[in-house]
């Protein structure tokens, strides 16, 4: 970056901080009902929220109603929802087909704990889309990655796990390592330390998890050569640091290295899922892992997950050598929602349209960035997109940490006060669901353009 570039960026950052300060006051004024609801909730729920991801300062918006691509908070403010349940609502809020299927199932019963035909219906649909013959449903992405890792350990009879720095795979202990480590603790970029992200994780677990940088096949090979590793778990496209794409050849190299050392490759497609296209990132990118984990977008807003894989691995569950259990697995309401999502709401045609709409939105935002000469760029994958506040592409967690969070936060605050609802953590991306109209999608670009006008005035 030249001196002129860095002066330009510091001027933008100074302006961004002024915008943030003003927008925080506006936010407090227009969300007094959410503030009161959060104060009440804080007395009975830690941080006033059911999951710590939902907490942000000064208080989160508290929602009363959602439908299609819109949400209304308890103060009556309306938002176009681009968060869409951290990407879970690719079908939209209460898609008519999902609603019909769940309502019909309600009159047939909500829980059997003995199989129903919907279990196989959904597994067949996943087999068709992802090309693996056998699947098991879970209740969340966390369970899917936890069970896939156990299966990989059962198959390989090895204990170590390798994950990527900056990668999030749910909240069980062994993947709560180096999700967003402080760089002061994180160690060398090509051989990062394993940093627990929460209290309560044992040293034994930390020792079992080795962390590598994304987009660095050599670093992976160095680890697999020297350690007996059961599995490498990775999002084929990282979607918890904005959107971080694999560099050409990276996933192919990862595939080859894992096969060479007898390590199972787990693609965590909880976020890419069907938002990447009907067969997920696996089909879109053409690299086949050994196991796939899914959740979010396949469930139409219901608490679902699934993992599937090659028959030789899933057979260990058939024989009972590896156990996979759960009272609510295959819950009929959830299976009815997943079936309707996969067959009626998120058809190949609807998915294609959402991806095309997203492409137009990404193009409009990139044009605004180019016209204003901003130190930012857009990234897109399937029906998702993001604005990353750095001139250079992000290839791993360390690059992501070098992006400008002041500019990102100012844009987020400015947007939420104008009805643009994005995930709060600045590490996510927008999702254009099958229920976002062209106007809904483009609203984001209109508000972004207003923000850029102010920023550069
Ligand atoms: C890539 C990835 N894997 C797993 C999970 C965990 O899913 P869940 O929140 O359903 O437990 C998430 C959640 O955001 C995720 O992004």
CSV table of C-alpha atoms and ligand atoms in Angstrom, one decimal:
chain,number,residue,atom,x,y,z
A,1,UNK,CA,0.0,0.0,0.0
A,2,UNK,CA,1.5,3.4,-1.0
A,3,UNK,CA,1.6,6.4,1.4
A,4,UNK,CA,-1.2,8.0,-0.5
A,5,UNK,CA,-3.3,4.9,-0.2
A,6,UNK,CA,-2.7,4.7,3.5
A,7,UNK,CA,-3.6,8.4,4.0
A,8,UNK,CA,-6.8,7.9,2.0
A,9,UNK,CA,-7.6,4.8,4.2
A,10,UNK,CA,-6.9,6.7,7.5
A,11,UNK,CA,-9.2,9.5,6.4
A,12,UNK,CA,-11.9,7.0,5.6
A,13,UNK,CA,-11.5,5.3,8.9
A,14,UNK,CA,-11.8,8.6,10.8
A,15,UNK,CA,-15.0,9.4,8.9
A,16,UNK,CA,-16.3,5.8,9.5
A,17,UNK,CA,-15.8,6.3,13.3
A,18,UNK,CA,-17.9,9.5,13.2
A,19,UNK,CA,-20.6,7.7,11.3
A,20,UNK,CA,-20.5,4.8,13.8
A,21,UNK,CA,-20.8,7.2,16.8
A,22,UNK,CA,-23.8,9.0,15.2
A,23,UNK,CA,-25.5,5.7,14.2
A,24,UNK,CA,-25.1,4.2,17.6
A,25,UNK,CA,-27.2,7.1,19.0
A,26,UNK,CA,-29.8,6.6,16.3
A,27,UNK,CA,-29.9,2.8,17.0
A,28,UNK,CA,-30.5,3.4,20.7
A,29,UNK,CA,-33.4,5.7,19.9
A,30,UNK,CA,-35.2,3.4,17.5
A,31,UNK,CA,-34.7,0.1,19.4
A,32,UNK,CA,-35.9,1.1,22.9
A,33,UNK,CA,-38.3,-1.9,22.9
A,34,UNK,CA,-35.4,-4.3,22.1
A,35,UNK,CA,-33.3,-2.6,24.8
A,36,UNK,CA,-36.1,-3.2,27.4
A,37,UNK,CA,-36.6,-6.8,26.2
A,38,UNK,CA,-32.8,-7.4,26.5
A,39,UNK,CA,-32.7,-5.9,30.0
A,40,UNK,CA,-35.4,-8.3,31.1
A,41,UNK,CA,-33.8,-11.3,29.4
A,42,UNK,CA,-30.4,-10.5,31.0
A,43,UNK,CA,-31.9,-11.3,34.4
A,44,UNK,CA,-32.7,-14.9,33.4
A,45,UNK,CA,-30.4,-15.7,30.4
A,46,UNK,CA,-26.6,-15.1,30.4
A,47,UNK,CA,-26.1,-12.0,28.2
A,48,UNK,CA,-29.8,-12.0,27.6
A,49,UNK,CA,-29.6,-14.4,24.7
A,50,UNK,CA,-30.0,-18.1,24.0
A,51,UNK,CA,-26.7,-18.4,22.1
A,52,UNK,CA,-23.7,-16.1,22.7
A,53,UNK,CA,-23.5,-15.4,19.0
A,54,UNK,CA,-26.7,-13.5,19.3
A,55,UNK,CA,-25.3,-10.9,21.8
A,56,UNK,CA,-23.9,-7.6,20.6
A,57,UNK,CA,-23.6,-4.1,22.0
A,58,UNK,CA,-25.4,-2.1,23.0
A,59,UNK,CA,-28.2,-4.7,22.7
A,60,UNK,CA,-29.4,-7.0,19.9
A,61,UNK,CA,-32.7,-6.3,18.1
A,62,UNK,CA,-35.4,-8.5,19.5
A,63,UNK,CA,-37.7,-9.8,16.8
A,64,UNK,CA,-41.4,-10.3,16.8
A,65,UNK,CA,-42.2,-11.5,13.3
A,66,UNK,CA,-40.5,-12.9,10.2
A,67,UNK,CA,-41.8,-13.8,6.8
A,68,UNK,CA,-40.2,-14.3,3.4
A,69,UNK,CA,-37.1,-12.1,3.4
A,70,UNK,CA,-38.3,-9.6,6.0
A,71,UNK,CA,-38.2,-9.3,9.8
A,72,UNK,CA,-40.0,-6.9,12.2
A,73,UNK,CA,-38.6,-6.1,15.6
A,74,UNK,CA,-40.5,-5.4,18.8
A,75,UNK,CA,-40.3,-1.6,18.1
A,76,UNK,CA,-42.0,-2.2,14.7
A,77,UNK,CA,-38.8,-1.5,12.6
A,78,UNK,CA,-38.8,-3.6,9.5
A,79,UNK,CA,-35.6,-5.2,8.0
A,80,UNK,CA,-34.7,-7.0,4.9
A,81,UNK,CA,-33.0,-10.0,6.4
A,82,UNK,CA,-29.7,-10.8,4.8
A,83,UNK,CA,-28.5,-12.8,7.8
A,84,UNK,CA,-31.2,-15.4,7.2
A,85,UNK,CA,-30.4,-17.4,10.3
A,86,UNK,CA,-26.7,-17.4,9.7
A,87,UNK,CA,-27.5,-18.7,6.3
A,88,UNK,CA,-30.0,-21.4,7.5
A,89,UNK,CA,-33.0,-19.8,5.9
A,90,UNK,CA,-32.1,-20.3,2.2
A,91,UNK,CA,-35.8,-21.3,1.8
A,92,UNK,CA,-36.8,-18.0,3.3
A,93,UNK,CA,-38.8,-17.4,6.5
A,94,UNK,CA,-41.6,-19.9,6.5
A,95,UNK,CA,-41.6,-20.7,2.8
A,96,UNK,CA,-45.2,-21.7,1.9
A,97,UNK,CA,-44.1,-25.2,0.9
A,98,UNK,CA,-42.2,-25.7,4.2
A,99,UNK,CA,-45.2,-24.3,6.2
A,100,UNK,CA,-47.6,-26.7,4.4
A,101,UNK,CA,-45.4,-29.7,5.0
A,102,UNK,CA,-44.8,-29.0,8.7
A,103,UNK,CA,-48.5,-28.2,9.3
A,104,UNK,CA,-49.5,-31.5,7.6
A,105,UNK,CA,-47.0,-33.4,9.8
A,106,UNK,CA,-48.2,-31.7,13.0
A,107,UNK,CA,-51.5,-33.5,12.7
A,108,UNK,CA,-49.6,-36.8,12.2
A,109,UNK,CA,-47.5,-36.4,15.4
A,110,UNK,CA,-44.3,-34.7,16.4
A,111,UNK,CA,-41.9,-37.4,17.7
A,112,UNK,CA,-42.0,-41.2,17.3
A,113,UNK,CA,-38.4,-42.3,18.3
A,114,UNK,CA,-39.1,-45.2,15.9
A,115,UNK,CA,-38.4,-44.6,12.2
A,116,UNK,CA,-40.7,-42.8,9.8
A,117,UNK,CA,-40.6,-42.9,6.0
A,118,UNK,CA,-39.5,-39.3,5.9
A,119,UNK,CA,-36.0,-40.3,7.3
A,120,UNK,CA,-35.3,-42.3,4.1
A,121,UNK,CA,-36.9,-39.7,1.9
A,122,UNK,CA,-34.5,-37.1,3.2
A,123,UNK,CA,-31.4,-39.4,3.1
A,124,UNK,CA,-32.3,-40.3,-0.5
A,125,UNK,CA,-32.4,-36.7,-1.5
A,126,UNK,CA,-29.1,-36.0,0.1
A,127,UNK,CA,-27.6,-39.0,-1.5
A,128,UNK,CA,-28.8,-37.8,-4.9
A,129,UNK,CA,-27.4,-34.3,-4.4
A,130,UNK,CA,-24.1,-35.0,-2.7
A,131,UNK,CA,-23.2,-38.4,-4.3
A,132,UNK,CA,-22.7,-40.3,-1.0
A,133,UNK,CA,-24.9,-43.3,-0.5
A,134,UNK,CA,-25.4,-43.2,3.3
A,135,UNK,CA,-26.6,-40.4,5.6
A,136,UNK,CA,-27.6,-39.9,9.2
A,137,UNK,CA,-29.7,-36.9,10.4
A,138,UNK,CA,-28.6,-34.9,13.5
A,139,UNK,CA,-30.2,-31.9,15.2
A,140,UNK,CA,-27.5,-29.3,14.4
A,141,UNK,CA,-24.3,-28.6,12.6
A,142,UNK,CA,-22.4,-29.1,15.9
A,143,UNK,CA,-23.7,-32.6,16.2
A,144,UNK,CA,-22.9,-33.3,12.5
A,145,UNK,CA,-19.3,-32.4,12.9
A,146,UNK,CA,-19.0,-34.1,16.3
A,147,UNK,CA,-20.3,-37.4,14.9
A,148,UNK,CA,-18.3,-37.2,11.7
A,149,UNK,CA,-15.1,-36.7,13.7
A,150,UNK,CA,-16.0,-39.7,15.9
A,151,UNK,CA,-16.6,-41.8,12.8
A,152,UNK,CA,-13.3,-40.7,11.3
A,153,UNK,CA,-11.5,-41.8,14.5
A,154,UNK,CA,-13.4,-45.1,14.5
A,155,UNK,CA,-12.4,-45.8,10.9
A,156,UNK,CA,-8.7,-44.8,11.2
A,157,UNK,CA,-8.2,-45.9,14.8
A,158,UNK,CA,-6.3,-42.6,15.2
A,159,UNK,CA,-6.9,-39.7,17.6
A,160,UNK,CA,-5.5,-36.5,16.2
A,161,UNK,CA,-7.7,-34.0,14.3
A,162,UNK,CA,-6.4,-31.2,12.1
A,163,UNK,CA,-8.4,-28.0,11.5
A,164,UNK,CA,-7.9,-24.7,9.9
A,165,UNK,CA,-7.1,-21.5,11.8
A,166,UNK,CA,-10.2,-19.3,11.8
A,167,UNK,CA,-12.4,-22.2,11.0
A,168,UNK,CA,-15.7,-22.6,12.9
A,169,UNK,CA,-17.3,-26.1,13.0
A,170,UNK,CA,-19.7,-25.8,16.0
A,171,UNK,CA,-19.4,-25.6,19.7
A,172,UNK,CA,-18.2,-29.0,20.8
A,173,UNK,CA,-14.8,-29.0,22.5
A,174,UNK,CA,-12.4,-30.3,19.9
A,175,UNK,CA,-13.5,-27.8,17.2
A,176,UNK,CA,-13.6,-24.8,19.6
A,177,UNK,CA,-9.9,-24.4,19.0
A,178,UNK,CA,-8.4,-21.4,17.1
A,179,UNK,CA,-11.7,-20.2,15.8
A,180,UNK,CA,-10.7,-16.5,16.2
A,181,UNK,CA,-7.5,-16.6,18.2
A,182,UNK,CA,-5.8,-13.4,19.4
A,183,UNK,CA,-2.8,-12.9,17.1
A,184,UNK,CA,-0.6,-12.3,20.1
A,185,UNK,CA,-1.1,-15.9,21.1
A,186,UNK,CA,-1.5,-17.5,17.7
A,187,UNK,CA,2.1,-18.3,16.9
A,188,UNK,CA,3.7,-18.6,13.5
A,189,UNK,CA,1.4,-18.2,10.5
A,190,UNK,CA,2.5,-21.5,8.9
A,191,UNK,CA,2.4,-23.5,12.1
A,192,UNK,CA,-0.2,-21.8,14.3
A,193,UNK,CA,-0.7,-22.7,18.0
A,194,UNK,CA,-3.8,-24.5,19.1
A,195,UNK,CA,-5.7,-21.9,21.1
A,196,UNK,CA,-8.9,-22.9,23.1
A,197,UNK,CA,-11.7,-20.4,22.5
A,198,UNK,CA,-13.5,-21.2,25.7
A,199,UNK,CA,-12.9,-22.2,29.3
A,200,UNK,CA,-13.8,-25.8,30.1
A,201,UNK,CA,-11.7,-27.4,27.3
A,202,UNK,CA,-9.3,-30.0,28.6
A,203,UNK,CA,-5.6,-29.9,27.8
A,204,UNK,CA,-6.0,-33.4,26.4
A,205,UNK,CA,-8.4,-32.1,23.8
A,206,UNK,CA,-6.2,-29.1,22.9
A,207,UNK,CA,-3.2,-31.5,22.4
A,208,UNK,CA,-5.3,-33.6,20.1
A,209,UNK,CA,-6.1,-30.8,17.7
A,210,UNK,CA,-3.5,-29.4,15.3
A,211,UNK,CA,-4.1,-26.1,13.5
A,212,UNK,CA,-3.0,-25.3,10.0
A,213,UNK,CA,-3.5,-22.2,7.8
A,214,UNK,CA,-6.1,-22.4,5.1
A,215,UNK,CA,-4.9,-22.4,1.5
A,216,UNK,CA,-1.5,-23.9,2.5
A,217,UNK,CA,-1.3,-27.5,1.4
A,218,UNK,CA,2.4,-27.8,2.3
A,219,UNK,CA,1.5,-26.9,6.0
A,220,UNK,CA,-1.1,-29.7,6.0
A,221,UNK,CA,1.4,-32.2,4.5
A,222,UNK,CA,4.0,-31.4,7.1
A,223,UNK,CA,1.5,-32.2,9.8
A,224,UNK,CA,0.2,-35.4,8.3
A,225,UNK,CA,3.7,-36.6,7.5
A,226,UNK,CA,4.7,-36.3,11.2
A,227,UNK,CA,1.5,-37.2,13.1
A,228,UNK,CA,-1.1,-40.0,13.0
A,229,UNK,CA,-4.1,-37.9,12.0
A,230,UNK,CA,-7.7,-39.3,11.9
A,231,UNK,CA,-9.3,-36.4,10.0
A,232,UNK,CA,-8.8,-33.0,8.4
A,233,UNK,CA,-12.0,-31.0,8.9
A,234,UNK,CA,-12.3,-28.0,6.6
A,235,UNK,CA,-15.0,-25.8,5.0
A,236,UNK,CA,-14.3,-26.1,1.3
A,237,UNK,CA,-15.0,-22.4,1.2
A,238,UNK,CA,-14.5,-20.7,4.5
A,239,UNK,CA,-17.6,-18.8,5.5
A,240,UNK,CA,-16.8,-17.7,9.0
A,241,UNK,CA,-14.2,-15.0,8.0
A,242,UNK,CA,-16.4,-13.3,5.4
A,243,UNK,CA,-16.0,-15.6,2.3
A,244,UNK,CA,-12.6,-17.0,1.8
A,245,UNK,CA,-12.2,-18.9,-1.4
A,246,UNK,CA,-9.8,-21.8,-2.0
A,247,UNK,CA,-6.9,-20.9,-4.2
A,248,UNK,CA,-6.7,-22.9,-7.5
A,249,UNK,CA,-5.4,-26.4,-6.8
A,250,UNK,CA,-5.7,-26.1,-3.0
A,251,UNK,CA,-8.6,-28.5,-2.4
A,252,UNK,CA,-7.3,-30.9,-5.0
A,253,UNK,CA,-3.9,-31.0,-3.2
A,254,UNK,CA,-5.7,-31.4,0.2
A,255,UNK,CA,-7.6,-34.4,-1.3
A,256,UNK,CA,-4.4,-36.0,-2.5
A,257,UNK,CA,-2.4,-35.4,0.7
A,258,UNK,CA,-5.2,-36.8,2.9
A,259,UNK,CA,-5.4,-40.0,0.7
A,260,UNK,CA,-1.6,-40.3,0.8
A,261,UNK,CA,-1.5,-40.4,4.6
A,262,UNK,CA,-4.7,-42.3,5.3
A,263,UNK,CA,-6.4,-39.3,6.9
A,264,UNK,CA,-10.1,-38.8,6.3
A,265,UNK,CA,-11.1,-35.6,4.6
A,266,UNK,CA,-14.3,-34.0,6.1
A,267,UNK,CA,-15.9,-31.2,4.2
A,268,UNK,CA,-17.9,-29.1,6.6
A,269,UNK,CA,-20.7,-27.9,4.4
A,270,UNK,CA,-22.9,-26.6,7.2
A,271,UNK,CA,-22.7,-23.1,5.7
A,272,UNK,CA,-22.0,-23.8,2.0
A,273,UNK,CA,-24.7,-26.5,2.0
A,274,UNK,CA,-27.3,-25.9,-0.8
A,275,UNK,CA,-26.5,-22.2,-0.8
A,276,UNK,CA,-23.5,-23.1,-2.9
A,277,UNK,CA,-25.7,-24.8,-5.5
A,278,UNK,CA,-27.9,-27.9,-5.4
A,279,UNK,CA,-25.0,-30.3,-4.7
A,280,UNK,CA,-23.1,-27.9,-2.3
A,281,UNK,CA,-19.5,-26.9,-2.6
A,282,UNK,CA,-18.6,-30.5,-3.1
A,283,UNK,CA,-20.3,-30.6,-6.5
A,284,UNK,CA,-19.6,-26.9,-7.4
A,285,UNK,CA,-15.8,-27.3,-6.8
A,286,UNK,CA,-15.5,-30.9,-8.0
A,287,UNK,CA,-13.4,-32.3,-5.1
A,288,UNK,CA,-14.8,-35.3,-3.3
A,289,UNK,CA,-14.2,-35.6,0.5
A,290,UNK,CA,-14.6,-38.8,2.6
A,291,UNK,CA,-17.4,-37.4,4.8
A,292,UNK,CA,-19.7,-34.4,4.5
A,293,UNK,CA,-21.4,-32.5,7.3
A,294,UNK,CA,-24.6,-30.5,6.6
A,295,UNK,CA,-27.1,-28.4,8.6
A,296,UNK,CA,-28.7,-25.0,8.2
A,297,UNK,CA,-29.9,-24.5,4.6
A,298,UNK,CA,-31.2,-28.1,4.2
A,299,UNK,CA,-33.7,-27.6,7.0
A,300,UNK,CA,-35.9,-24.6,5.9
A,301,UNK,CA,-35.4,-23.0,9.3
A,302,UNK,CA,-35.8,-26.1,11.5
A,303,UNK,CA,-33.1,-27.5,13.7
A,304,UNK,CA,-31.4,-30.1,11.5
A,305,UNK,CA,-28.0,-31.5,10.6
A,306,UNK,CA,-26.7,-34.5,8.7
A,307,UNK,CA,-23.6,-36.3,7.9
A,308,UNK,CA,-22.9,-38.7,5.1
A,309,UNK,CA,-20.1,-40.5,3.5
A,310,UNK,CA,-18.6,-43.3,1.5
A,311,UNK,CA,-20.3,-46.6,2.3
A,312,UNK,CA,-17.2,-48.2,3.7
A,313,UNK,CA,-17.1,-45.5,6.5
A,314,UNK,CA,-20.8,-45.3,7.2
A,315,UNK,CA,-20.9,-49.1,7.5
A,316,UNK,CA,-19.2,-48.8,10.9
A,317,UNK,CA,-22.4,-47.2,12.1
A,318,UNK,CA,-24.4,-50.1,10.6
A,319,UNK,CA,-22.2,-52.7,12.4
A,320,UNK,CA,-22.4,-50.7,15.7
A,321,UNK,CA,-18.6,-50.3,15.8
A,322,UNK,CA,-19.2,-46.5,16.0
A,323,UNK,CA,-22.4,-45.3,17.7
A,324,UNK,CA,-24.5,-42.5,16.5
A,325,UNK,CA,-27.5,-41.7,18.7
A,326,UNK,CA,-30.1,-39.0,19.5
A,327,UNK,CA,-33.7,-38.8,20.7
A,328,UNK,CA,-34.6,-36.1,18.2
A,329,UNK,CA,-32.7,-37.5,15.2
A,330,UNK,CA,-35.1,-37.7,12.3
A,331,UNK,CA,-37.7,-35.7,14.1
A,332,UNK,CA,-40.7,-35.9,11.8
A,333,UNK,CA,-41.4,-32.2,11.8
A,334,UNK,CA,-37.9,-31.4,10.9
A,335,UNK,CA,-37.7,-34.2,8.3
A,336,UNK,CA,-40.9,-32.8,6.7
A,337,UNK,CA,-39.4,-29.4,6.6
A,338,UNK,CA,-36.1,-30.7,5.1
A,339,UNK,CA,-38.0,-32.7,2.5
A,340,UNK,CA,-40.1,-29.7,1.4
A,341,UNK,CA,-37.0,-27.6,1.3
A,342,UNK,CA,-35.1,-30.0,-0.9
A,343,UNK,CA,-38.0,-30.8,-3.2
A,344,UNK,CA,-40.2,-27.8,-3.4
A,345,UNK,CA,-38.6,-24.6,-2.0
A,346,UNK,CA,-35.0,-25.0,-3.1
A,347,UNK,CA,-35.4,-26.6,-6.4
A,348,UNK,CA,-32.6,-26.4,-8.9
A,349,UNK,CA,-34.5,-23.6,-10.7
A,350,UNK,CA,-35.1,-21.6,-7.5
A,351,UNK,CA,-31.5,-22.0,-6.4
A,352,UNK,CA,-30.2,-20.9,-9.8
A,353,UNK,CA,-32.4,-17.8,-9.6
A,354,UNK,CA,-31.2,-16.9,-6.1
A,355,UNK,CA,-27.6,-17.3,-7.2
A,356,UNK,CA,-28.1,-15.1,-10.3
A,357,UNK,CA,-29.8,-12.5,-8.1
A,358,UNK,CA,-26.9,-12.6,-5.7
A,359,UNK,CA,-24.5,-12.2,-8.6
A,360,UNK,CA,-26.3,-9.0,-9.7
A,361,UNK,CA,-26.1,-7.7,-6.1
A,362,UNK,CA,-22.4,-8.5,-5.9
A,363,UNK,CA,-21.8,-6.8,-9.2
A,364,UNK,CA,-23.6,-3.6,-8.1
A,365,UNK,CA,-21.6,-3.4,-4.9
A,366,UNK,CA,-18.3,-4.0,-6.7
A,367,UNK,CA,-19.2,-1.1,-9.1
A,368,UNK,CA,-19.8,1.2,-6.1
A,369,UNK,CA,-16.4,0.2,-4.6
A,370,UNK,CA,-14.7,0.7,-7.9
A,371,UNK,CA,-16.3,4.1,-8.6
A,372,UNK,CA,-15.4,5.4,-5.2
A,373,UNK,CA,-11.9,3.8,-5.2
A,374,UNK,CA,-12.4,2.2,-1.8
A,375,UNK,CA,-9.9,-0.1,-0.1
A,376,UNK,CA,-12.5,-3.0,-0.3
A,377,UNK,CA,-13.7,-5.7,-2.6
A,378,UNK,CA,-16.6,-8.1,-2.9
A,379,UNK,CA,-16.5,-11.9,-2.7
A,380,UNK,CA,-19.2,-14.2,-3.8
A,381,UNK,CA,-20.0,-17.9,-3.6
A,382,UNK,CA,-23.3,-19.3,-4.7
A,383,UNK,CA,-26.1,-17.3,-3.2
A,384,UNK,CA,-23.8,-15.6,-0.7
A,385,UNK,CA,-21.7,-12.5,-0.9
A,386,UNK,CA,-19.8,-10.1,1.3
A,387,UNK,CA,-17.8,-6.8,1.2
A,388,UNK,CA,-14.4,-7.3,2.6
A,389,UNK,CA,-12.7,-4.1,3.7
A,390,UNK,CA,-9.2,-4.7,2.3
A,391,UNK,CA,-7.9,-4.0,-1.2
A,392,UNK,CA,-6.3,-7.5,-1.3
A,393,UNK,CA,-8.1,-10.9,-1.4
A,394,UNK,CA,-8.3,-12.7,2.0
A,395,UNK,CA,-6.7,-16.2,1.6
A,396,UNK,CA,-6.6,-17.2,5.3
A,397,UNK,CA,-7.3,-16.0,8.9
A,398,UNK,CA,-4.3,-13.8,9.1
A,399,UNK,CA,-5.3,-11.9,6.0
A,400,UNK,CA,-8.8,-11.6,7.5
A,401,UNK,CA,-7.4,-10.1,10.7
A,402,UNK,CA,-5.7,-7.4,8.6
A,403,UNK,CA,-9.0,-6.2,7.1
A,404,UNK,CA,-10.4,-3.0,8.4
A,405,UNK,CA,-13.0,-3.6,11.2
A,406,UNK,CA,-13.7,0.1,11.8
A,407,UNK,CA,-15.0,0.5,8.2
A,408,UNK,CA,-16.9,-2.8,8.4
A,409,UNK,CA,-18.6,-1.9,11.7
A,410,UNK,CA,-19.6,1.6,10.4
A,411,UNK,CA,-21.2,0.0,7.4
A,412,UNK,CA,-23.0,-2.5,9.6
A,413,UNK,CA,-24.4,0.1,11.9
A,414,UNK,CA,-25.4,2.4,9.1
A,415,UNK,CA,-27.2,-0.5,7.4
A,416,UNK,CA,-29.1,-1.8,10.4
A,417,UNK,CA,-30.6,1.7,11.0
A,418,UNK,CA,-31.8,1.6,7.4
A,419,UNK,CA,-33.4,-1.8,7.5
A,420,UNK,CA,-30.4,-3.9,6.4
A,421,UNK,CA,-30.0,-6.8,8.7
A,422,UNK,CA,-26.7,-8.5,8.5
A,423,UNK,CA,-25.1,-11.0,11.0
A,424,UNK,CA,-23.5,-9.0,13.8
A,425,UNK,CA,-20.0,-10.5,14.0
A,426,UNK,CA,-18.5,-8.8,10.9
A,427,UNK,CA,-17.2,-12.3,10.0
A,428,UNK,CA,-20.2,-13.5,8.1
A,429,UNK,CA,-21.8,-12.8,4.7
A,430,UNK,CA,-25.2,-12.0,3.3
A,431,UNK,CA,-27.5,-14.7,1.9
A,432,UNK,CA,-30.0,-14.1,-0.9
A,433,UNK,CA,-32.7,-16.6,-0.2
A,434,UNK,CA,-35.1,-18.1,-2.7
A,435,UNK,CA,-37.7,-15.6,-1.2
A,436,UNK,CA,-35.7,-12.4,-1.8
A,437,UNK,CA,-37.2,-10.4,-4.6
A,438,UNK,CA,-34.9,-8.4,-7.0
A,439,UNK,CA,-35.9,-5.3,-5.0
A,440,UNK,CA,-35.1,-7.0,-1.7
A,441,UNK,CA,-31.7,-8.0,-3.0
A,442,UNK,CA,-30.8,-4.7,-4.5
A,443,UNK,CA,-31.9,-2.7,-1.4
A,444,UNK,CA,-28.5,-3.7,0.1
A,445,UNK,CA,-26.6,-2.1,-2.8
A,446,UNK,CA,-28.8,1.1,-2.5
A,447,UNK,CA,-28.0,1.5,1.2
A,448,UNK,CA,-24.3,0.6,0.7
A,449,UNK,CA,-24.2,3.4,-2.0
A,450,UNK,CA,-25.7,5.9,0.6
A,451,UNK,CA,-23.0,4.8,3.1
A,452,UNK,CA,-20.2,5.2,0.5
A,453,UNK,CA,-21.5,8.7,-0.4
A,454,UNK,CA,-21.2,9.7,3.2
A,455,UNK,CA,-17.9,8.1,3.8
A,456,UNK,CA,-16.3,9.8,0.8
A,457,UNK,CA,-18.1,13.2,1.1
B,1,LIG,C1,-19.1,-24.3,9.2
B,1,LIG,C2,-20.0,-24.5,10.3
B,1,LIG,N1,-20.0,-25.8,10.9
B,1,LIG,C3,-20.7,-26.1,12.0
B,1,LIG,C4,-21.5,-25.1,12.5
B,1,LIG,C5,-22.4,-25.4,13.7
B,1,LIG,O1,-23.7,-25.5,13.4
B,1,LIG,P1,-24.8,-25.3,14.5
B,1,LIG,O2,-24.8,-23.9,14.9
B,1,LIG,O3,-26.1,-25.7,13.8
B,1,LIG,O4,-24.5,-26.2,15.6
B,1,LIG,C6,-21.5,-23.8,12.0
B,1,LIG,C7,-22.4,-22.8,12.6
B,1,LIG,O5,-22.4,-21.6,12.3
B,1,LIG,C8,-20.7,-23.5,10.9
B,1,LIG,O6,-20.7,-22.3,10.4
